[in-house]
C-alpha atoms as a PDB file:
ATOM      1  CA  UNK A   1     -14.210  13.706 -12.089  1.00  0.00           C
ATOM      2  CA  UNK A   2     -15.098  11.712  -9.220  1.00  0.00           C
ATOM      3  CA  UNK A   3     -12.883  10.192  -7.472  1.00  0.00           C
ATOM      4  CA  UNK A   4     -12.581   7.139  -5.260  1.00  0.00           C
ATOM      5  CA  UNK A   5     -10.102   6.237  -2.710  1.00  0.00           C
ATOM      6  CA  UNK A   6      -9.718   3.417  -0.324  1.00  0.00           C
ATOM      7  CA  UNK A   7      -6.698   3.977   1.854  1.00  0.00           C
ATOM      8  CA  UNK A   8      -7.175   4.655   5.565  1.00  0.00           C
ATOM      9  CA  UNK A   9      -7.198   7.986   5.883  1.00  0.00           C
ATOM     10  CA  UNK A  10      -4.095   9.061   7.121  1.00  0.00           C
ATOM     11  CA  UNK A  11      -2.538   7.320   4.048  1.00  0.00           C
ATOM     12  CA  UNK A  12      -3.886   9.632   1.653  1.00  0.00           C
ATOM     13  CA  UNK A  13      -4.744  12.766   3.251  1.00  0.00           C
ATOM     14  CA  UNK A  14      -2.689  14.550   1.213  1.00  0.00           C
ATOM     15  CA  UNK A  15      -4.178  13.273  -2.348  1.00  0.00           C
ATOM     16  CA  UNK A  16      -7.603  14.058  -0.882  1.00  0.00           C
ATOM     17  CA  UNK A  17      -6.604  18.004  -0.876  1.00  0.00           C
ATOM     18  CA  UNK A  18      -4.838  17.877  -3.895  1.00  0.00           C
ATOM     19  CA  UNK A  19      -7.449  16.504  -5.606  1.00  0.00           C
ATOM     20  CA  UNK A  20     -10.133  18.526  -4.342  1.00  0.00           C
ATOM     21  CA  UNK A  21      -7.652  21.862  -5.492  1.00  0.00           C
ATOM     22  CA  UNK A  22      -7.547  20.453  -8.528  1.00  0.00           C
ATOM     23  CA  UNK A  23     -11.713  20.500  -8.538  1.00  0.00           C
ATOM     24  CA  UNK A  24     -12.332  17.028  -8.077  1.00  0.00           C
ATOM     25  CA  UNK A  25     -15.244  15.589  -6.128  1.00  0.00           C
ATOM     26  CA  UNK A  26     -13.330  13.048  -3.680  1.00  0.00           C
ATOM     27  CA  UNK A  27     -15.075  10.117  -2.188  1.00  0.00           C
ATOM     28  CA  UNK A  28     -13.067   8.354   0.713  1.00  0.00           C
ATOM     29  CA  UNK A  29     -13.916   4.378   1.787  1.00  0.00           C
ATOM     30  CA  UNK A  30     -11.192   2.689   3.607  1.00  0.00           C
ATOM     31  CA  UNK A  31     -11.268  -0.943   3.246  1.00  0.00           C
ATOM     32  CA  UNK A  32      -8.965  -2.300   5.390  1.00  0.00           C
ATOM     33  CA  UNK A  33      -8.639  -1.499   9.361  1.00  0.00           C
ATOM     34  CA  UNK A  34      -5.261  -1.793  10.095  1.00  0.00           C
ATOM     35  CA  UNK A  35      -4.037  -2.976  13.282  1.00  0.00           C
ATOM     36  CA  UNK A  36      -0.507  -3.541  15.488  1.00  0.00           C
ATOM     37  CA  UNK A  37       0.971  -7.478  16.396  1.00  0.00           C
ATOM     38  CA  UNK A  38       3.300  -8.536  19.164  1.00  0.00           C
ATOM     39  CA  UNK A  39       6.529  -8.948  18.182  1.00  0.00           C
ATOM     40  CA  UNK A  40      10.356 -10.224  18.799  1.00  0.00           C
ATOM     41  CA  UNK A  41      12.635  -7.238  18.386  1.00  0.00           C
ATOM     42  CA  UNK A  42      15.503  -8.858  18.975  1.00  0.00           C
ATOM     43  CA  UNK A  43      16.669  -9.127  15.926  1.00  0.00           C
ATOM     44  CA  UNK A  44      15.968  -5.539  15.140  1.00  0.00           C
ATOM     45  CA  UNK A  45      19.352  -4.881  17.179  1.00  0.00           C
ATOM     46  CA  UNK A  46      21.913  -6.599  15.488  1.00  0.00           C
ATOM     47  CA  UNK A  47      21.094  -5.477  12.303  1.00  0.00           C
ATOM     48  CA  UNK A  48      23.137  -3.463   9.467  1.00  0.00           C
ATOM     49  CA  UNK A  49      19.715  -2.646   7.132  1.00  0.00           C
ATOM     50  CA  UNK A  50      16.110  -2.401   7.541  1.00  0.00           C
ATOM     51  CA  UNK A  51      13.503  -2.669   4.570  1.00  0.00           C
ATOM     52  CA  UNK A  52       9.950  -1.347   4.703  1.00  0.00           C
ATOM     53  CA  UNK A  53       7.636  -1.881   1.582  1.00  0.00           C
ATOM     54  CA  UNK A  54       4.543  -0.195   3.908  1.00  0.00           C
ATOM     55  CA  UNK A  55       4.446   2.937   5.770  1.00  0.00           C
ATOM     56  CA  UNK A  56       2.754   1.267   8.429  1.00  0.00           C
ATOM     57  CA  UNK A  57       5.539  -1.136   8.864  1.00  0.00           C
ATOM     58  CA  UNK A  58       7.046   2.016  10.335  1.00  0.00           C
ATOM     59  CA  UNK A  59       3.887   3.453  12.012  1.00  0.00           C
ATOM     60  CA  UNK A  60       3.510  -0.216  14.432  1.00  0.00           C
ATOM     61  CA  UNK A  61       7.574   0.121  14.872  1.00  0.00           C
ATOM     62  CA  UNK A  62       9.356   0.504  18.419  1.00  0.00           C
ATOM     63  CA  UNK A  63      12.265   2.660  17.596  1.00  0.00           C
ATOM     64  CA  UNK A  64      13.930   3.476  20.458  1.00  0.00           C
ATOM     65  CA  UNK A  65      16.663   0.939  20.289  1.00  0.00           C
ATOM     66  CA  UNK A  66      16.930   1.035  16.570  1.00  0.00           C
ATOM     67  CA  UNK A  67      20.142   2.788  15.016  1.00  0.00           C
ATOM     68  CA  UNK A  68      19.015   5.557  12.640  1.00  0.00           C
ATOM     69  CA  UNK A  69      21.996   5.977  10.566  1.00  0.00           C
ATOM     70  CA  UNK A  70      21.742   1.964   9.183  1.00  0.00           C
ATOM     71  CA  UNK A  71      20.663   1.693   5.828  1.00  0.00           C
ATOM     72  CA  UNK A  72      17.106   2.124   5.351  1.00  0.00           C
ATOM     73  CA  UNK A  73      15.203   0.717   2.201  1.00  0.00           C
ATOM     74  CA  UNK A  74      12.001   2.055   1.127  1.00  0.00           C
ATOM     75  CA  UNK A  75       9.349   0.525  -1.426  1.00  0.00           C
ATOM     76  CA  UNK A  76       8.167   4.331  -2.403  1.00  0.00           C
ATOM     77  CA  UNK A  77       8.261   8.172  -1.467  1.00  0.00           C
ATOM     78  CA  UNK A  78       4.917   8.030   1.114  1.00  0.00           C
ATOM     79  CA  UNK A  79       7.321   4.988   2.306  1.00  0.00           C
ATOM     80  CA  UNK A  80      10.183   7.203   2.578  1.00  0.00           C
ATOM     81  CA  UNK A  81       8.824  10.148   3.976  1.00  0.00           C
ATOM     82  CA  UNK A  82       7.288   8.279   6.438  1.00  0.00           C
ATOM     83  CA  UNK A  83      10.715   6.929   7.501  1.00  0.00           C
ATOM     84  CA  UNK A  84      12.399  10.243   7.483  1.00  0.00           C
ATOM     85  CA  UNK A  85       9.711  11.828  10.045  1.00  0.00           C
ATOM     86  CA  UNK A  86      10.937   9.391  12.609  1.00  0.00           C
ATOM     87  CA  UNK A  87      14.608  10.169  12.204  1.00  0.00           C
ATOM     88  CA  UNK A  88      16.115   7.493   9.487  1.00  0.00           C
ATOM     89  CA  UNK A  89      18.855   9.230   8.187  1.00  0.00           C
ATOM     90  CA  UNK A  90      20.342   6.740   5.356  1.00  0.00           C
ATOM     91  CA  UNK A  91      17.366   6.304   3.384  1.00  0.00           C
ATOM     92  CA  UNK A  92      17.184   4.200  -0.456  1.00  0.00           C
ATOM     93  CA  UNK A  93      13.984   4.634  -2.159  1.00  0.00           C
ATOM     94  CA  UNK A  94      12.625   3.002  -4.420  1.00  0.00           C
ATOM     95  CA  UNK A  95      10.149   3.722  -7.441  1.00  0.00           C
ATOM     96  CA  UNK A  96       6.797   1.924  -5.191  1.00  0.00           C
ATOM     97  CA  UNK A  97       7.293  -1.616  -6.209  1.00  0.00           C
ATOM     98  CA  UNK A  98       9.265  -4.223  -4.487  1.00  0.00           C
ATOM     99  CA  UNK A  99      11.238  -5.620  -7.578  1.00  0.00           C
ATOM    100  CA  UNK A 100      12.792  -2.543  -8.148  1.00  0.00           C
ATOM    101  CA  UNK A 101      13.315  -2.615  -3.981  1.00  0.00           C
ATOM    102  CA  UNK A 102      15.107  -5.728  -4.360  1.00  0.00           C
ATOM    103  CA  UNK A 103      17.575  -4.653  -6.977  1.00  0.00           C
ATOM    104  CA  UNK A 104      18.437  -1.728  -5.172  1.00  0.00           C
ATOM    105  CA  UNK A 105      19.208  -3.737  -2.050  1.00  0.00           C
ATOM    106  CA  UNK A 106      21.345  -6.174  -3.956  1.00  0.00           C
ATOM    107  CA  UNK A 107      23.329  -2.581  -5.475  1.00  0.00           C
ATOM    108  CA  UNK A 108      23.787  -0.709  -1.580  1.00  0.00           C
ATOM    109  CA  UNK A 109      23.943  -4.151   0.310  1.00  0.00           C
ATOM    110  CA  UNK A 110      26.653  -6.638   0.471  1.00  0.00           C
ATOM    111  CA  UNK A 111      25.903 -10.094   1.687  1.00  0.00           C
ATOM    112  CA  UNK A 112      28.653  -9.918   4.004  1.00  0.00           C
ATOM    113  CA  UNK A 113      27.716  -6.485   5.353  1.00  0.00           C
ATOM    114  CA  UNK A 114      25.466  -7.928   8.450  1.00  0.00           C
ATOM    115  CA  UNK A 115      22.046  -9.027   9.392  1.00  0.00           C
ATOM    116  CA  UNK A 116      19.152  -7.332   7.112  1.00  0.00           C
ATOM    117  CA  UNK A 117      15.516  -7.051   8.892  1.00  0.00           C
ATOM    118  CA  UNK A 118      11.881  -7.018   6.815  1.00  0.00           C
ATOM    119  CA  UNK A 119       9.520  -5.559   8.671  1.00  0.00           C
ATOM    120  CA  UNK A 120       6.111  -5.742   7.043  1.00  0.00           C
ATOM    121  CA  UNK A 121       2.646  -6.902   7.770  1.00  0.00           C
ATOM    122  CA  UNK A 122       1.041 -10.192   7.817  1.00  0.00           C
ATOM    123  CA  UNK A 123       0.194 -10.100   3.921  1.00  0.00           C
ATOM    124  CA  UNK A 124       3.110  -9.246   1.765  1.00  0.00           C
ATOM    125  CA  UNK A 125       2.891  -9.128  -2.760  1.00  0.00           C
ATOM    126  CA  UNK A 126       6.633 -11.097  -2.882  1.00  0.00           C
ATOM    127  CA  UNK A 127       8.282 -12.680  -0.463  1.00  0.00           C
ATOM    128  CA  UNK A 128      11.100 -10.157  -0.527  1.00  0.00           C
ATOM    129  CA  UNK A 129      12.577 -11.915   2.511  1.00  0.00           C
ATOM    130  CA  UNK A 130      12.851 -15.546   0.571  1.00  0.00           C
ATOM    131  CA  UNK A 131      14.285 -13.872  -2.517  1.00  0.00           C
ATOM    132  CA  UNK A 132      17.365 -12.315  -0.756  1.00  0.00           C
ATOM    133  CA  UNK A 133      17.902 -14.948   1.467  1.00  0.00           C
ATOM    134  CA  UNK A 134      18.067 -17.285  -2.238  1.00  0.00           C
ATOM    135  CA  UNK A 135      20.784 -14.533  -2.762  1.00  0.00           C
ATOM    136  CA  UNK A 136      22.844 -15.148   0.001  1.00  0.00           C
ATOM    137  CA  UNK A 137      21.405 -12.674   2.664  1.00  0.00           C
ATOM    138  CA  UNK A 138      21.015 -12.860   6.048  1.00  0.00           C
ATOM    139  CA  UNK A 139      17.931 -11.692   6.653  1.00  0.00           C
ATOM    140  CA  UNK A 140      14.369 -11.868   9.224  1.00  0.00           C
ATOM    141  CA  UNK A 141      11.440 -11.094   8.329  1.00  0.00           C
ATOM    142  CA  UNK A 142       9.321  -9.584  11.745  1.00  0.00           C
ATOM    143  CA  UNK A 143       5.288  -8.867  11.450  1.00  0.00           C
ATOM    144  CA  UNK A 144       4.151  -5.734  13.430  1.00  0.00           C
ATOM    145  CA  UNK A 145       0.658  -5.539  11.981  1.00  0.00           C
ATOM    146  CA  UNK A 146      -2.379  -6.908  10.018  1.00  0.00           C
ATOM    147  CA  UNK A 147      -5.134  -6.180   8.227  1.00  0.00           C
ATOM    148  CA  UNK A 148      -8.635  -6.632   8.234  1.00  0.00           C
ATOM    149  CA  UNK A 149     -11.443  -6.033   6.432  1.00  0.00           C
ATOM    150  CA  UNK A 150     -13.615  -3.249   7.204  1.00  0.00           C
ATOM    151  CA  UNK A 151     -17.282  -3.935   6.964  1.00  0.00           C
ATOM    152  CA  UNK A 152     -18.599  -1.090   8.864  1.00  0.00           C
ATOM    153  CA  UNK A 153     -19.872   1.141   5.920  1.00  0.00           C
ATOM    154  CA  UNK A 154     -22.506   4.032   6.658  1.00  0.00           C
ATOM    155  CA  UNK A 155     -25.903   3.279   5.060  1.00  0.00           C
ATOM    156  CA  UNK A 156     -26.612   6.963   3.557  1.00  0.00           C
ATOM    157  CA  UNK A 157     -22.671   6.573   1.973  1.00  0.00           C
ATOM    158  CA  UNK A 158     -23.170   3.453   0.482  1.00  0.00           C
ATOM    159  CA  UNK A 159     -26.519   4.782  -0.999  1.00  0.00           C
ATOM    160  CA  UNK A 160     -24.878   7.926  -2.163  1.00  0.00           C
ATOM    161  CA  UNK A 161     -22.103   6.083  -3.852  1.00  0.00           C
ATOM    162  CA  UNK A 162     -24.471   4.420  -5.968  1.00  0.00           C
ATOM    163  CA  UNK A 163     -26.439   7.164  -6.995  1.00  0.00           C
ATOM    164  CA  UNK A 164     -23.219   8.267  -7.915  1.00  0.00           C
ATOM    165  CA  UNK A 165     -20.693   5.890  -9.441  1.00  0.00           C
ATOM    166  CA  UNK A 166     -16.924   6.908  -9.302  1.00  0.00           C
ATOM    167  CA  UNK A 167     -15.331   7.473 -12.332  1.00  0.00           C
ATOM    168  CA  UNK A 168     -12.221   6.486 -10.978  1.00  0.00           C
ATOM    169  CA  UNK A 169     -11.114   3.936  -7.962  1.00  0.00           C
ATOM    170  CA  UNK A 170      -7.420   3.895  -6.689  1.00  0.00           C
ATOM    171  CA  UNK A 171      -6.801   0.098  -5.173  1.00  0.00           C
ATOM    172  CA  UNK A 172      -3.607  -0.248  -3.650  1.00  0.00           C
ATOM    173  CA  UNK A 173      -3.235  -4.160  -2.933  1.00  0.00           C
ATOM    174  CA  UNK A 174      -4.424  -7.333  -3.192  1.00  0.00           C
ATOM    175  CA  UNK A 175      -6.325  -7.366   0.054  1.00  0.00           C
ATOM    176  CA  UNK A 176      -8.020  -4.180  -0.809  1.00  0.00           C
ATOM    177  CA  UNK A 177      -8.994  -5.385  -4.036  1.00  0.00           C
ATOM    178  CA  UNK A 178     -10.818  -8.675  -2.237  1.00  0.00           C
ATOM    179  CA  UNK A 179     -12.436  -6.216   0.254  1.00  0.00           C
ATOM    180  CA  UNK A 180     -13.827  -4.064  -2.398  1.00  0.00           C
ATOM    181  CA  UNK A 181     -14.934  -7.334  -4.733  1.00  0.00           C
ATOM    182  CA  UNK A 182     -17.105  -8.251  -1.858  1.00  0.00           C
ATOM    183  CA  UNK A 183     -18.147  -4.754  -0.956  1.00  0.00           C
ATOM    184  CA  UNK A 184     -19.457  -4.521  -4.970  1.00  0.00           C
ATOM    185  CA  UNK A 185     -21.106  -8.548  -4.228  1.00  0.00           C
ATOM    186  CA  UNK A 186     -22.341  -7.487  -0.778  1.00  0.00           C
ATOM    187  CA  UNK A 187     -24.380  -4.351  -2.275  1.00  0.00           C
ATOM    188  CA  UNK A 188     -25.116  -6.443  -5.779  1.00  0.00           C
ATOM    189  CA  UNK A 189     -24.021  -3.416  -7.625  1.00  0.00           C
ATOM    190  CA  UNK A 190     -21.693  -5.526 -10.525  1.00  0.00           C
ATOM    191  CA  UNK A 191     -23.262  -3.915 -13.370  1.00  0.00           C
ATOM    192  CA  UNK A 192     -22.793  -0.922 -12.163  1.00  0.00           C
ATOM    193  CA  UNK A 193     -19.003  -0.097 -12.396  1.00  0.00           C
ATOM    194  CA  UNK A 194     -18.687   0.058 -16.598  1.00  0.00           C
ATOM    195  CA  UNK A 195     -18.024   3.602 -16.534  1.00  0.00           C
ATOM    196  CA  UNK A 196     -15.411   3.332 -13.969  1.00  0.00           C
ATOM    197  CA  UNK A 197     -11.600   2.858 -14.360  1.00  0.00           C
ATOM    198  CA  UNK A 198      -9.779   1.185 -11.844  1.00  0.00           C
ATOM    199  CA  UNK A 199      -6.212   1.511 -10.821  1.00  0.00           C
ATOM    200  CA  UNK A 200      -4.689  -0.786  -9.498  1.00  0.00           C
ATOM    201  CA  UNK A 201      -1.158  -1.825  -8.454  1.00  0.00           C
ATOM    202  CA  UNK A 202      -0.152  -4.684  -9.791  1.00  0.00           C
ATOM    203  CA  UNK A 203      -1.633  -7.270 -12.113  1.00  0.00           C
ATOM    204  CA  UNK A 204      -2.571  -9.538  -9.347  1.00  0.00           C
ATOM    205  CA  UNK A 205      -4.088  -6.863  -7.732  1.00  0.00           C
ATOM    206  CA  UNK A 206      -6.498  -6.213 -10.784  1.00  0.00           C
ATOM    207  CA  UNK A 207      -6.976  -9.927 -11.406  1.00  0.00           C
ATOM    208  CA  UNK A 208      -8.952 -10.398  -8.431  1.00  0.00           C
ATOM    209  CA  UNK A 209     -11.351  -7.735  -9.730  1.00  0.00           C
ATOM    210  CA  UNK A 210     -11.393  -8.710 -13.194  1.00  0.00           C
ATOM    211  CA  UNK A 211     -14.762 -10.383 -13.306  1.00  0.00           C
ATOM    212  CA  UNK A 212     -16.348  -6.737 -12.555  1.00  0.00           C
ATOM    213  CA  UNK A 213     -16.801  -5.071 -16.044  1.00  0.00           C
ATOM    214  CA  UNK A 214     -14.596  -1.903 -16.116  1.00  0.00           C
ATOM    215  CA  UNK A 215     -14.205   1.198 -18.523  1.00  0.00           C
ATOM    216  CA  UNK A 216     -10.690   0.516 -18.167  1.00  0.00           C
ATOM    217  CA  UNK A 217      -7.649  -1.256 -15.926  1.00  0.00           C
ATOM    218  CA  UNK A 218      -4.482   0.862 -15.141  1.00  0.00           C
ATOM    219  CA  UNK A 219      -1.583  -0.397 -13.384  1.00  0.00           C
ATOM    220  CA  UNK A 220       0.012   2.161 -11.308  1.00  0.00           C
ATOM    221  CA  UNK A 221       3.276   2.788  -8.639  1.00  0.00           C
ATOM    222  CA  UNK A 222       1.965   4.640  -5.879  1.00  0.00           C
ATOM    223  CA  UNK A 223       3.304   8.302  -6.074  1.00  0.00           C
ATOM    224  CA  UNK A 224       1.707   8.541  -9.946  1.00  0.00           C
ATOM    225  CA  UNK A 225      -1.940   8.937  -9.125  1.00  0.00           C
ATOM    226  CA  UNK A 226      -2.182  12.343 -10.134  1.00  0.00           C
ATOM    227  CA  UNK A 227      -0.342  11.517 -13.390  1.00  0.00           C
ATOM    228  CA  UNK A 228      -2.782   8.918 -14.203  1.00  0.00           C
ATOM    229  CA  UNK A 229      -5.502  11.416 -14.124  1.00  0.00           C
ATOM    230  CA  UNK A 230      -4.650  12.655 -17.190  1.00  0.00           C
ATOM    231  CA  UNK A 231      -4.506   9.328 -19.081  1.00  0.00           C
ATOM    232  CA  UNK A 232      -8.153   9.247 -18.541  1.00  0.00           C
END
């Protein structure tokens, strides 16, 4: 199968190889650029938890005056792993979505523990930070990046992914999903995507793609893309 995936690169590395082992042809177009923001660490101090729900939460982190041995929450396992390779040592992972994140916070963190920190990017799925603070937590939310879209697409790519039509595209947010709709607009190739099943995660994820015509729609955690593969 062909395969199409729209992470930056050093997101998904790793499912390019093990897709190409398992004989796939792998076609890589990042849509977002993702870049680092100025911000107040103050808070970061005097906290008892941190939460992530993005790897590159972690990657855009200063974490030299952060206590490694606080409890750490993690949306997912690329989350997780991500956290672990700078030294977190009390790590809670969750199953890649941020409701079941929130219920395992509420299970490992008392209210009256301390000060929890969010650190995410500029565009967030649920206001995580809003929710627990409805529960009774004390908690900041600090942005250290933000996304944009990326525009800058190779002609002779763009030409070659038409000739040859994915049979599968991986979309990972909402953002993405808007960068790819007007990719698809830019490049008036609608029509040409009804072979193709898209996973996506999250139903308002997919919604923002639904007026393409699709083969199929999968909703998906990230950690089960290879699983999915079969389901085709």
């Amino acid at each position: 199968m062909h395969i199409l995936l729209t992470r930056p690169l050093e997101d998904c590395s790793e499912l390019i190889i093990r897709f190409k082992k398992l004989g796939h042809i792998v076609s890589h177009m990042p849509l977002l650029k993702i870049e680092k923001k100025n911000y107040d660490d103050s808070f970061l101090n005097n906290s008892r938890g941190i939460i992530f729900t993005s790897a590159n939460a972690i990657k855009f982190l200063d974490i030299k005056n952060i206590d490694k041995n606080i409890k750490c929450f993690c949306v997912g396992l690329q989350t997780e792993k991500k956290a672990k390779s700078i030294g977190f040592q009390n790590i809670i992972c969750a199953e890649g979505n941020v409701r079941n994140l929130k219920e395992l916070i509420m299970q490992n963190f008392e209210t009256h523990e301390g000060n929890l920190v969010y650190v995410s990017g500029e565009i967030i799925s649920m206001d995580l930070d809003l929710q627990l603070i409805n529960e009774g937590y004390s908690i900041k939310r600090v942005v250290n990046y933000q996304t944009k879209h990326n525009n800058n697409f190779q002609e002779k790519f763009v030409n070659e992914l038409k000739k040859n039509i994915p049979d599968i595209v991986f979309i990972y947010s909402q953002n993405s999903a808007l960068s790819f709709l007007k990719f698809i607009k830019f490049n008036h190739s609608e029509t040409q995507w009804m072979d193709t099943n898209l996973m996506c995660i999250g139903e308002k994820t997919s919604s923002i793609l639904n007026e393409i015509k699709w083969k199929k729609i999968f909703l998906f955690n990230p950690g089960e893309e290879e699983f999915l593969l079969y389901k085709i």
